[in-house]
mmCIF file of C-alpha atoms in Angstrom:
data_model
loop_
_atom_site.group_PDB
_atom_site.id
_atom_site.type_symbol
_atom_site.label_atom_id
_atom_site.label_comp_id
_atom_site.label_asym_id
_atom_site.label_seq_id
_atom_site.Cartn_x
_atom_site.Cartn_y
_atom_site.Cartn_z
ATOM 1 C CA MET W 650 -14.874 -10.622 16.959
ATOM 2 C CA SER W 651 -12.025 -8.218 17.622
ATOM 3 C CA LYS W 652 -10.394 -6.217 14.833
ATOM 4 C CA LEU W 653 -7.068 -7.263 13.401
ATOM 5 C CA ASP W 654 -4.027 -5.750 15.084
ATOM 6 C CA VAL W 655 -1.334 -4.401 12.767
ATOM 7 C CA VAL W 656 2.377 -4.320 13.587
ATOM 8 C CA LEU W 657 4.712 -2.357 11.316
ATOM 9 C CA VAL W 658 8.057 -4.048 10.705
ATOM 10 C CA PRO W 659 10.663 -1.856 8.980
ATOM 11 C CA ALA W 660 12.773 -3.773 6.470
ATOM 12 C CA ARG W 661 15.495 -3.050 3.944
ATOM 13 C CA SER W 662 16.027 0.691 3.501
ATOM 14 C CA ASP W 663 12.433 1.974 3.448
ATOM 15 C CA ASN W 664 10.065 -1.006 3.197
ATOM 16 C CA TYR W 665 7.302 -1.847 5.623
ATOM 17 C CA VAL W 666 6.293 -5.435 6.279
ATOM 18 C CA TYR W 667 3.081 -5.853 8.252
ATOM 19 C CA LEU W 668 2.011 -8.451 10.780
ATOM 20 C CA LEU W 669 -1.760 -8.874 10.893
ATOM 21 C CA HIS W 670 -2.661 -10.533 14.180
ATOM 22 C CA ASP W 671 -6.020 -11.902 15.247
ATOM 23 C CA ALA W 672 -6.062 -11.890 19.044
ATOM 24 C CA ASP W 673 -9.040 -14.248 19.274
ATOM 25 C CA SER W 674 -7.370 -17.108 17.397
ATOM 26 C CA GLY W 675 -3.719 -16.135 17.794
ATOM 27 C CA SER W 676 -3.256 -16.313 14.019
ATOM 28 C CA THR W 677 -0.778 -14.028 12.271
ATOM 29 C CA ALA W 678 -0.308 -13.125 8.621
ATOM 30 C CA VAL W 679 2.864 -11.565 7.240
ATOM 31 C CA VAL W 680 2.348 -9.011 4.478
ATOM 32 C CA ASP W 681 5.008 -8.562 1.779
ATOM 33 C CA PRO W 682 8.112 -9.860 3.579
ATOM 34 C CA GLY W 683 10.909 -8.242 1.605
ATOM 35 C CA ALA W 684 13.372 -9.591 4.170
ATOM 36 C CA ALA W 685 12.966 -12.497 6.557
ATOM 37 C CA ALA W 686 15.206 -11.590 9.506
ATOM 38 C CA PRO W 687 13.265 -8.569 10.845
ATOM 39 C CA VAL W 688 9.983 -10.434 10.374
ATOM 40 C CA ILE W 689 11.155 -13.464 12.317
ATOM 41 C CA GLU W 690 12.589 -11.222 15.029
ATOM 42 C CA ALA W 691 9.279 -9.365 15.374
ATOM 43 C CA LEU W 692 7.282 -12.588 15.502
ATOM 44 C CA GLU W 693 9.537 -14.260 18.039
ATOM 45 C CA ALA W 694 9.570 -11.177 20.272
ATOM 46 C CA ARG W 695 5.792 -11.441 20.557
ATOM 47 C CA GLY W 696 5.586 -15.227 20.816
ATOM 48 C CA TRP W 697 3.719 -15.400 17.520
ATOM 49 C CA LYS W 698 4.187 -17.615 14.492
ATOM 50 C CA ALA W 699 3.401 -16.949 10.856
ATOM 51 C CA ASP W 700 0.286 -18.786 9.668
ATOM 52 C CA LEU W 701 0.101 -17.062 6.294
ATOM 53 C CA ILE W 702 2.126 -14.852 3.964
ATOM 54 C CA ILE W 703 0.285 -12.315 1.798
ATOM 55 C CA ASN W 704 1.979 -10.897 -1.298
ATOM 56 C CA THR W 705 0.549 -7.917 -3.171
ATOM 57 C CA HIS W 706 2.955 -8.197 -6.122
ATOM 58 C CA HIS W 707 6.066 -9.965 -7.328
ATOM 59 C CA HIS W 708 8.862 -7.445 -6.730
ATOM 60 C CA GLY W 709 11.736 -8.819 -4.700
ATOM 61 C CA ASP W 710 11.555 -6.144 -2.030
ATOM 62 C CA HIS W 711 8.131 -7.585 -1.183
ATOM 63 C CA THR W 712 8.796 -11.304 -1.668
ATOM 64 C CA GLU W 713 12.428 -12.141 -0.904
ATOM 65 C CA GLY W 714 11.624 -13.211 2.640
ATOM 66 C CA ASN W 715 8.909 -15.647 1.554
ATOM 67 C CA GLU W 716 11.070 -18.750 1.434
ATOM 68 C CA ALA W 717 12.814 -18.292 4.781
ATOM 69 C CA VAL W 718 9.596 -17.404 6.620
ATOM 70 C CA ARG W 719 7.843 -20.423 5.123
ATOM 71 C CA ALA W 720 10.771 -22.680 5.969
ATOM 72 C CA LYS W 721 10.643 -21.627 9.622
ATOM 73 C CA TYR W 722 6.879 -21.631 10.172
ATOM 74 C CA GLY W 723 5.418 -23.883 7.472
ATOM 75 C CA CYS W 724 2.869 -21.238 6.552
ATOM 76 C CA LYS W 725 0.850 -20.879 3.372
ATOM 77 C CA LEU W 726 1.381 -18.197 0.749
ATOM 78 C CA ALA W 727 -1.375 -16.131 -0.881
ATOM 79 C CA GLY W 728 -0.901 -13.723 -3.766
ATOM 80 C CA PRO W 729 -2.047 -12.512 -7.168
ATOM 81 C CA LYS W 730 -3.263 -15.160 -9.573
ATOM 82 C CA SER W 731 -1.881 -13.321 -12.576
ATOM 83 C CA GLU W 732 1.631 -13.309 -11.087
ATOM 84 C CA THR W 733 1.762 -17.064 -10.482
ATOM 85 C CA ALA W 734 4.740 -17.427 -12.804
ATOM 86 C CA ARG W 735 6.669 -14.751 -10.895
ATOM 87 C CA ILE W 736 5.950 -15.641 -7.258
ATOM 88 C CA ALA W 737 7.098 -19.146 -6.444
ATOM 89 C CA GLY W 738 5.001 -21.590 -4.472
ATOM 90 C CA MET W 739 1.713 -19.779 -3.973
ATOM 91 C CA ASP W 740 -0.881 -21.967 -2.238
ATOM 92 C CA ILE W 741 -3.737 -19.482 -2.676
ATOM 93 C CA THR W 742 -4.092 -17.369 -5.822
ATOM 94 C CA LEU W 743 -6.473 -14.430 -5.867
ATOM 95 C CA ALA W 744 -8.114 -12.192 -8.452
ATOM 96 C CA GLU W 745 -10.587 -9.295 -8.481
ATOM 97 C CA GLY W 746 -13.888 -10.181 -6.863
ATOM 98 C CA ASP W 747 -12.534 -13.112 -4.873
ATOM 99 C CA SER W 748 -13.409 -13.215 -1.202
ATOM 100 C CA PHE W 749 -10.513 -14.214 1.010
ATOM 101 C CA ASP W 750 -10.706 -15.232 4.649
ATOM 102 C CA PHE W 751 -7.969 -14.863 7.243
ATOM 103 C CA ALA W 752 -8.831 -16.009 10.769
ATOM 104 C CA GLY W 753 -12.485 -15.180 10.202
ATOM 105 C CA HIS W 754 -11.761 -11.762 8.708
ATOM 106 C CA LYS W 755 -12.957 -11.519 5.125
ATOM 107 C CA ALA W 756 -10.920 -9.485 2.650
ATOM 108 C CA GLU W 757 -12.080 -8.055 -0.641
ATOM 109 C CA ILE W 758 -9.563 -8.398 -3.451
ATOM 110 C CA PHE W 759 -8.958 -5.636 -5.971
ATOM 111 C CA GLU W 760 -6.803 -5.978 -9.050
ATOM 112 C CA THR W 761 -4.711 -2.806 -9.173
ATOM 113 C CA PRO W 762 -2.430 -3.022 -12.224
ATOM 114 C CA GLY W 763 -0.016 -0.241 -13.038
ATOM 115 C CA HIS W 764 3.035 -0.673 -10.830
ATOM 116 C CA THR W 765 3.068 -4.310 -11.911
ATOM 117 C CA SER W 766 0.666 -5.919 -14.333
ATOM 118 C CA GLY W 767 -0.772 -8.275 -11.715
ATOM 119 C CA HIS W 768 -0.707 -6.200 -8.535
ATOM 120 C CA ILE W 769 -3.587 -6.776 -6.100
ATOM 121 C CA ALA W 770 -4.779 -5.001 -2.958
ATOM 122 C CA PHE W 771 -6.524 -6.470 0.096
ATOM 123 C CA PHE W 772 -9.328 -4.655 1.942
ATOM 124 C CA PHE W 773 -10.488 -5.958 5.331
ATOM 125 C CA PRO W 774 -13.722 -4.018 5.938
ATOM 126 C CA ASP W 775 -14.255 -5.291 9.484
ATOM 127 C CA SER W 776 -10.886 -3.840 10.538
ATOM 128 C CA ASP W 777 -10.757 -0.787 8.233
ATOM 129 C CA ILE W 778 -7.499 -2.065 6.724
ATOM 130 C CA LEU W 779 -6.274 -1.634 3.159
ATOM 131 C CA LEU W 780 -3.079 -3.405 2.143
ATOM 132 C CA SER W 781 -2.210 -1.275 -0.858
ATOM 133 C CA GLY W 782 1.280 -2.574 -1.606
ATOM 134 C CA ASP W 783 2.961 -0.224 -4.069
ATOM 135 C CA THR W 784 -0.221 1.048 -5.755
ATOM 136 C CA LEU W 785 -1.221 3.742 -3.253
ATOM 137 C CA PHE W 786 1.215 5.429 -0.873
ATOM 138 C CA VAL W 787 0.641 8.124 1.699
ATOM 139 C CA LEU W 788 0.570 11.257 -0.510
ATOM 140 C CA GLY W 789 1.738 9.258 -3.505
ATOM 141 C CA CYS W 790 1.365 6.274 -5.792
ATOM 142 C CA GLY W 791 3.715 3.715 -7.262
ATOM 143 C CA ARG W 792 5.762 4.212 -10.385
ATOM 144 C CA VAL W 793 4.039 2.839 -13.453
ATOM 145 C CA PHE W 794 6.460 0.101 -14.469
ATOM 146 C CA GLU W 795 4.449 -2.634 -16.178
ATOM 147 C CA GLY W 796 0.997 -1.179 -16.733
ATOM 148 C CA THR W 797 -0.312 1.957 -18.395
ATOM 149 C CA MET W 798 -1.197 5.328 -16.955
ATOM 150 C CA GLU W 799 -4.848 4.578 -17.679
ATOM 151 C CA GLN W 800 -4.619 1.321 -15.714
ATOM 152 C CA MET W 801 -2.970 3.018 -12.754
ATOM 153 C CA TRP W 802 -5.563 5.782 -12.649
ATOM 154 C CA SER W 803 -8.326 3.155 -12.776
ATOM 155 C CA SER W 804 -6.647 1.239 -9.952
ATOM 156 C CA LEU W 805 -6.421 4.339 -7.784
ATOM 157 C CA LYS W 806 -10.075 5.154 -8.400
ATOM 158 C CA LYS W 807 -11.013 1.730 -7.023
ATOM 159 C CA LEU W 808 -9.088 2.375 -3.840
ATOM 160 C CA ARG W 809 -10.241 5.947 -3.305
ATOM 161 C CA ALA W 810 -13.860 4.689 -3.366
ATOM 162 C CA LEU W 811 -13.318 2.750 -0.127
ATOM 163 C CA PRO W 812 -14.783 4.160 3.103
ATOM 164 C CA PRO W 813 -13.021 7.318 4.329
ATOM 165 C CA ALA W 814 -12.028 5.674 7.630
ATOM 166 C CA THR W 815 -10.066 2.961 5.820
ATOM 167 C CA ARG W 816 -6.472 2.882 7.040
ATOM 168 C CA ILE W 817 -3.864 2.598 4.304
ATOM 169 C CA TYR W 818 -0.927 0.277 4.955
ATOM 170 C CA CYS W 819 1.442 0.751 2.034
ATOM 171 C CA GLY W 820 4.744 -0.816 1.067
ATOM 172 C CA HIS W 821 7.194 2.018 1.733
ATOM 173 C CA GLU W 822 8.052 4.991 3.911
ATOM 174 C CA TYR W 823 8.115 7.469 1.036
ATOM 175 C CA THR W 824 5.873 10.042 2.659
ATOM 176 C CA GLN W 825 8.271 12.893 3.327
ATOM 177 C CA SER W 826 9.480 13.035 -0.268
ATOM 178 C CA ASN W 827 5.908 12.536 -1.493
ATOM 179 C CA ALA W 828 4.844 15.540 0.594
ATOM 180 C CA ARG W 829 7.525 17.749 -0.918
ATOM 181 C CA PHE W 830 6.355 16.785 -4.387
ATOM 182 C CA ALA W 831 2.660 17.213 -3.545
ATOM 183 C CA LEU W 832 3.361 20.751 -2.352
ATOM 184 C CA SER W 833 5.069 21.490 -5.675
ATOM 185 C CA VAL W 834 1.820 20.866 -7.563
ATOM 186 C CA ASP W 835 -0.743 21.750 -4.882
ATOM 187 C CA GLY W 836 1.015 24.262 -2.671
ATOM 188 C CA GLU W 837 -2.124 26.250 -1.789
ATOM 189 C CA ASN W 838 -3.791 23.226 -0.162
ATOM 190 C CA ALA W 839 -4.016 24.129 3.534
ATOM 191 C CA LYS W 840 -4.677 20.523 4.623
ATOM 192 C CA LEU W 841 -1.639 19.378 2.678
ATOM 193 C CA GLN W 842 0.490 22.080 4.264
ATOM 194 C CA ALA W 843 -0.589 20.953 7.734
ATOM 195 C CA GLN W 844 -0.024 17.293 6.899
ATOM 196 C CA ALA W 845 3.453 18.005 5.524
ATOM 197 C CA SER W 846 4.409 19.747 8.769
ATOM 198 C CA GLU W 847 3.165 16.785 10.814
ATOM 199 C CA ILE W 848 5.085 14.387 8.558
ATOM 200 C CA ASP W 849 8.295 16.332 9.117
ATOM 201 C CA ARG W 850 7.713 16.161 12.883
ATOM 202 C CA LEU W 851 7.094 12.416 12.805
ATOM 203 C CA ARG W 852 10.168 11.680 10.737
ATOM 204 C CA ALA W 853 12.344 13.921 12.898
ATOM 205 C CA ASP W 854 11.220 11.766 15.842
ATOM 206 C CA GLY W 855 11.930 8.565 13.918
ATOM 207 C CA GLN W 856 8.224 7.700 13.746
ATOM 208 C CA PRO W 857 6.380 6.120 10.802
ATOM 209 C CA THR W 858 3.917 8.162 8.762
ATOM 210 C CA VAL W 859 1.830 5.074 8.008
ATOM 211 C CA PRO W 860 -1.086 4.526 8.177
ATOM 212 C CA SER W 861 -2.993 7.336 6.562
ATOM 213 C CA THR W 862 -6.699 7.112 5.742
ATOM 214 C CA ILE W 863 -8.640 7.254 2.508
ATOM 215 C CA GLY W 864 -10.399 10.365 3.802
ATOM 216 C CA ASP W 865 -7.136 12.204 4.416
ATOM 217 C CA GLU W 866 -5.685 11.103 1.082
ATOM 218 C CA LEU W 867 -8.736 12.363 -0.802
ATOM 219 C CA ASP W 868 -7.957 15.817 0.571
ATOM 220 C CA THR W 869 -4.200 15.833 0.067
ATOM 221 C CA ASN W 870 -2.899 13.178 -2.348
ATOM 222 C CA PRO W 871 -2.605 14.702 -5.850
ATOM 223 C CA PHE W 872 -2.632 11.282 -7.506
ATOM 224 C CA LEU W 873 -6.170 10.651 -6.265
ATOM 225 C CA ARG W 874 -7.410 13.965 -7.663
ATOM 226 C CA ALA W 875 -6.480 13.901 -11.337
ATOM 227 C CA ASP W 876 -10.147 14.561 -12.108
ATOM 228 C CA SER W 877 -10.200 17.665 -9.890
ATOM 229 C CA PRO W 878 -10.504 20.889 -11.925
ATOM 230 C CA ALA W 879 -8.369 22.656 -9.324
ATOM 231 C CA LEU W 880 -5.507 20.201 -9.666
ATOM 232 C CA ALA W 881 -5.759 20.191 -13.461
ATOM 233 C CA ALA W 882 -5.504 23.978 -13.389
ATOM 234 C CA ALA W 883 -2.554 23.838 -11.021
ATOM 235 C CA VAL W 884 -0.556 21.820 -13.552
ATOM 236 C CA GLY W 885 -1.713 23.901 -16.509
ATOM 237 C CA MET W 886 -4.122 21.317 -17.921
ATOM 238 C CA GLU W 887 -7.545 22.896 -17.487
ATOM 239 C CA GLY W 888 -10.258 20.756 -19.083
ATOM 240 C CA ALA W 889 -7.891 17.889 -19.887
ATOM 241 C CA ASP W 890 -8.869 14.247 -19.575
ATOM 242 C CA PRO W 891 -8.112 12.926 -16.054
ATOM 243 C CA VAL W 892 -5.838 10.215 -17.452
ATOM 244 C CA ALA W 893 -3.734 12.900 -19.141
ATOM 245 C CA VAL W 894 -3.632 14.935 -15.931
ATOM 246 C CA PHE W 895 -2.631 11.858 -13.949
ATOM 247 C CA ALA W 896 0.097 11.032 -16.487
ATOM 248 C CA GLU W 897 1.466 14.575 -16.246
ATOM 249 C CA VAL W 898 1.546 14.486 -12.437
ATOM 250 C CA ARG W 899 3.180 11.055 -12.456
ATOM 251 C CA LYS W 900 5.773 12.243 -15.005
ATOM 252 C CA ARG W 901 6.583 15.225 -12.813
ATOM 253 C CA LYS W 902 7.024 12.976 -9.788
ATOM 254 C CA ASP W 903 9.277 10.637 -11.753
ATOM 255 C CA ASN W 904 11.553 13.591 -12.491
ATOM 256 C CA PHE W 905 11.197 15.416 -9.179
#
């Protein structure tokens, strides 16, 4: 069986929608369609149709295209069980520990509350793909809107435990601003410095910075290292509980 192909579809101002395509069956899933028009255009250009929509959470910039895509292709909709009341018309509802199959590719489901209370992430181990939504970004993490800092830190620990080669497909192109912030709290990190330079080059060329990998993020993303003594020291919180360190870093990013 071949691995899933991933097509990035820019939408709105800085969102990414993803097309997951299985070449063997011709099946395609649409991930977090915040707008329908660019998704339909991308599908039609390739002669594909949507067989499934995957939602990671209820926010409109990830779901507003659901209805139009479903109306055109008659596809099913899968999303978080605990957000059933906030995502209309889900055919498949998923929670932590569920095994989900798309075109013969099994995904592991992780509940990742913090950004929203019911956020979930999808990990396809056979294709090294993590659909992290707005929980984990390249060099960042989502704002903690509905959950607690403790929940968000716990969610990030789940995702950082995935294999280092896992490719992270997140909901937004926030990487350049995330890099500037990461340097403000971890400026002596040589790998981060190199990554920030590469990010600037990519964006100057109009190229996406997604995907990253879990391995790279473990070295450079400050939000994955709240339990690192070096990072705690860098923000003046030597010996502090990791949740407190994470909360401080997140607060700084919120006000950056």
